[in-house]
Amino acid sequence: MNSYKDILDKKEDFYSLAITYYYNIDQEYIDHISRIVPKSISLLIDHEFIPTPCIEIKLQLHHKEENEGISSYYLYVNEKKEFIDEFLH
């Protein structure tokens, strides 16, 4: 697994990767979003249904009309930034 420093040095790359994956979701849902806010990057060591270890990238999605957080998008990748899973909540 990448060191903490490697992840910190490349955090903008991780957020960009998550945004790219998010835009592959159903366009109808995306049309209601006005802003995507990077929230966190975490190392996942143990998880019930996600293969671990992996990196979790969280984005907060803001509604177009109210401009408030309405949901979150999570992207899970391995140390090579390869897709593992995603979750829209």
PDB file of C-alpha atoms in Angstrom:
ATOM      1  CA  MET A   1       0.000   0.000   0.000  1.00  0.00           C
ATOM      2  CA  ASN A   2       1.229   3.521  -0.758  1.00  0.00           C
ATOM      3  CA  SER A   3       2.796   5.447   2.068  1.00  0.00           C
ATOM      4  CA  TYR A   4       0.881   8.295   3.658  1.00  0.00           C
ATOM      5  CA  LYS A   5       3.266  10.780   2.067  1.00  0.00           C
ATOM      6  CA  ASP A   6       2.676   9.338  -1.424  1.00  0.00           C
ATOM      7  CA  ILE A   7      -1.064   9.726  -0.974  1.00  0.00           C
ATOM      8  CA  LEU A   8      -0.739  13.261   0.396  1.00  0.00           C
ATOM      9  CA  ASP A   9       1.550  14.275  -2.449  1.00  0.00           C
ATOM     10  CA  LYS A  10      -0.968  12.964  -4.995  1.00  0.00           C
ATOM     11  CA  LYS A  11      -4.232  13.858  -3.270  1.00  0.00           C
ATOM     12  CA  GLU A  12      -5.374  16.133  -6.130  1.00  0.00           C
ATOM     13  CA  ASP A  13      -4.826  13.223  -8.540  1.00  0.00           C
ATOM     14  CA  PHE A  14      -6.995  10.996  -6.338  1.00  0.00           C
ATOM     15  CA  TYR A  15      -9.768  13.605  -6.192  1.00  0.00           C
ATOM     16  CA  SER A  16      -9.603  14.088  -9.978  1.00  0.00           C
ATOM     17  CA  LEU A  17      -9.841  10.340 -10.459  1.00  0.00           C
ATOM     18  CA  ALA A  18     -12.953  10.179  -8.241  1.00  0.00           C
ATOM     19  CA  ILE A  19     -14.574  13.071 -10.131  1.00  0.00           C
ATOM     20  CA  THR A  20     -13.886  11.306 -13.428  1.00  0.00           C
ATOM     21  CA  TYR A  21     -15.508   8.112 -12.169  1.00  0.00           C
ATOM     22  CA  TYR A  22     -18.451  10.062 -10.751  1.00  0.00           C
ATOM     23  CA  TYR A  23     -19.162  11.602 -14.169  1.00  0.00           C
ATOM     24  CA  ASN A  24     -19.604   8.076 -15.565  1.00  0.00           C
ATOM     25  CA  ILE A  25     -22.803   7.724 -13.499  1.00  0.00           C
ATOM     26  CA  ASP A  26     -26.296   8.202 -14.955  1.00  0.00           C
ATOM     27  CA  GLN A  27     -26.497  11.682 -16.537  1.00  0.00           C
ATOM     28  CA  GLU A  28     -29.994  12.349 -15.148  1.00  0.00           C
ATOM     29  CA  TYR A  29     -28.629  12.327 -11.591  1.00  0.00           C
ATOM     30  CA  ILE A  30     -25.603  14.435 -12.516  1.00  0.00           C
ATOM     31  CA  ASP A  31     -27.814  17.180 -13.990  1.00  0.00           C
ATOM     32  CA  HIS A  32     -29.013  18.057 -10.451  1.00  0.00           C
ATOM     33  CA  ILE A  33     -25.474  18.625  -9.138  1.00  0.00           C
ATOM     34  CA  SER A  34     -23.896  22.079  -9.242  1.00  0.00           C
ATOM     35  CA  ARG A  35     -20.711  21.500  -7.301  1.00  0.00           C
ATOM     36  CA  ILE A  36     -18.505  18.615  -6.248  1.00  0.00           C
ATOM     37  CA  VAL A  37     -16.515  19.153  -3.055  1.00  0.00           C
ATOM     38  CA  PRO A  38     -13.527  16.900  -2.228  1.00  0.00           C
ATOM     39  CA  LYS A  39     -14.027  15.722   1.371  1.00  0.00           C
ATOM     40  CA  SER A  40     -11.544  13.025   2.354  1.00  0.00           C
ATOM     41  CA  ILE A  41      -9.089  10.336   1.376  1.00  0.00           C
ATOM     42  CA  SER A  42      -8.741   7.363   3.703  1.00  0.00           C
ATOM     43  CA  LEU A  43      -6.862   4.111   3.872  1.00  0.00           C
ATOM     44  CA  LEU A  44      -9.317   1.293   4.395  1.00  0.00           C
ATOM     45  CA  ILE A  45      -7.735  -1.526   6.360  1.00  0.00           C
ATOM     46  CA  ASP A  46     -10.745  -3.707   7.108  1.00  0.00           C
ATOM     47  CA  HIS A  47     -14.219  -3.549   5.617  1.00  0.00           C
ATOM     48  CA  GLU A  48     -17.177  -5.903   5.513  1.00  0.00           C
ATOM     49  CA  PHE A  49     -17.779  -5.873   1.737  1.00  0.00           C
ATOM     50  CA  ILE A  50     -14.921  -3.884   0.118  1.00  0.00           C
ATOM     51  CA  PRO A  51     -11.672  -5.752  -0.645  1.00  0.00           C
ATOM     52  CA  THR A  52      -8.959  -4.307   1.566  1.00  0.00           C
ATOM     53  CA  PRO A  53      -6.534  -2.732   1.935  1.00  0.00           C
ATOM     54  CA  CYS A  54      -7.585   0.052  -0.395  1.00  0.00           C
ATOM     55  CA  ILE A  55      -7.968   3.805  -0.681  1.00  0.00           C
ATOM     56  CA  GLU A  56     -11.368   5.442  -0.146  1.00  0.00           C
ATOM     57  CA  ILE A  57     -11.972   8.821  -1.799  1.00  0.00           C
ATOM     58  CA  LYS A  58     -15.054  10.773  -0.696  1.00  0.00           C
ATOM     59  CA  LEU A  59     -16.722  13.602  -2.627  1.00  0.00           C
ATOM     60  CA  GLN A  60     -19.675  15.658  -1.384  1.00  0.00           C
ATOM     61  CA  LEU A  61     -22.278  16.512  -4.023  1.00  0.00           C
ATOM     62  CA  HIS A  62     -24.165  19.787  -3.817  1.00  0.00           C
ATOM     63  CA  HIS A  63     -27.647  20.372  -5.274  1.00  0.00           C
ATOM     64  CA  LYS A  64     -27.917  22.792  -8.194  1.00  0.00           C
ATOM     65  CA  GLU A  65     -30.785  24.872  -6.806  1.00  0.00           C
ATOM     66  CA  GLU A  66     -30.159  24.862  -3.049  1.00  0.00           C
ATOM     67  CA  ASN A  67     -26.357  24.628  -3.277  1.00  0.00           C
ATOM     68  CA  GLU A  68     -26.224  22.384  -0.236  1.00  0.00           C
ATOM     69  CA  GLY A  69     -24.764  18.936   0.247  1.00  0.00           C
ATOM     70  CA  ILE A  70     -27.292  16.343  -0.880  1.00  0.00           C
ATOM     71  CA  SER A  71     -25.236  13.172  -1.105  1.00  0.00           C
ATOM     72  CA  SER A  72     -21.785  11.670  -1.128  1.00  0.00           C
ATOM     73  CA  TYR A  73     -19.865   9.655  -3.680  1.00  0.00           C
ATOM     74  CA  TYR A  74     -17.225   7.154  -2.565  1.00  0.00           C
ATOM     75  CA  LEU A  75     -14.618   5.658  -4.864  1.00  0.00           C
ATOM     76  CA  TYR A  76     -12.486   2.707  -3.769  1.00  0.00           C
ATOM     77  CA  VAL A  77      -9.208   2.083  -5.600  1.00  0.00           C
ATOM     78  CA  ASN A  78      -6.131  -0.028  -5.020  1.00  0.00           C
ATOM     79  CA  GLU A  79      -2.610   1.333  -4.657  1.00  0.00           C
ATOM     80  CA  LYS A  80      -2.237   1.468  -8.463  1.00  0.00           C
ATOM     81  CA  LYS A  81      -5.394   3.642  -8.671  1.00  0.00           C
ATOM     82  CA  GLU A  82      -7.315   0.769 -10.228  1.00  0.00           C
ATOM     83  CA  PHE A  83     -11.069   0.674  -9.652  1.00  0.00           C
ATOM     84  CA  ILE A  84     -12.362  -1.595  -6.890  1.00  0.00           C
ATOM     85  CA  ASP A  85     -15.857  -0.264  -6.184  1.00  0.00           C
ATOM     86  CA  GLU A  86     -17.954   2.880  -5.906  1.00  0.00           C
ATOM     87  CA  PHE A  87     -20.873   3.939  -3.773  1.00  0.00           C
ATOM     88  CA  LEU A  88     -23.346   6.817  -4.157  1.00  0.00           C
ATOM     89  CA  HIS A  89     -25.099   7.692  -0.914  1.00  0.00           C
TER      90      HIS A  89
END
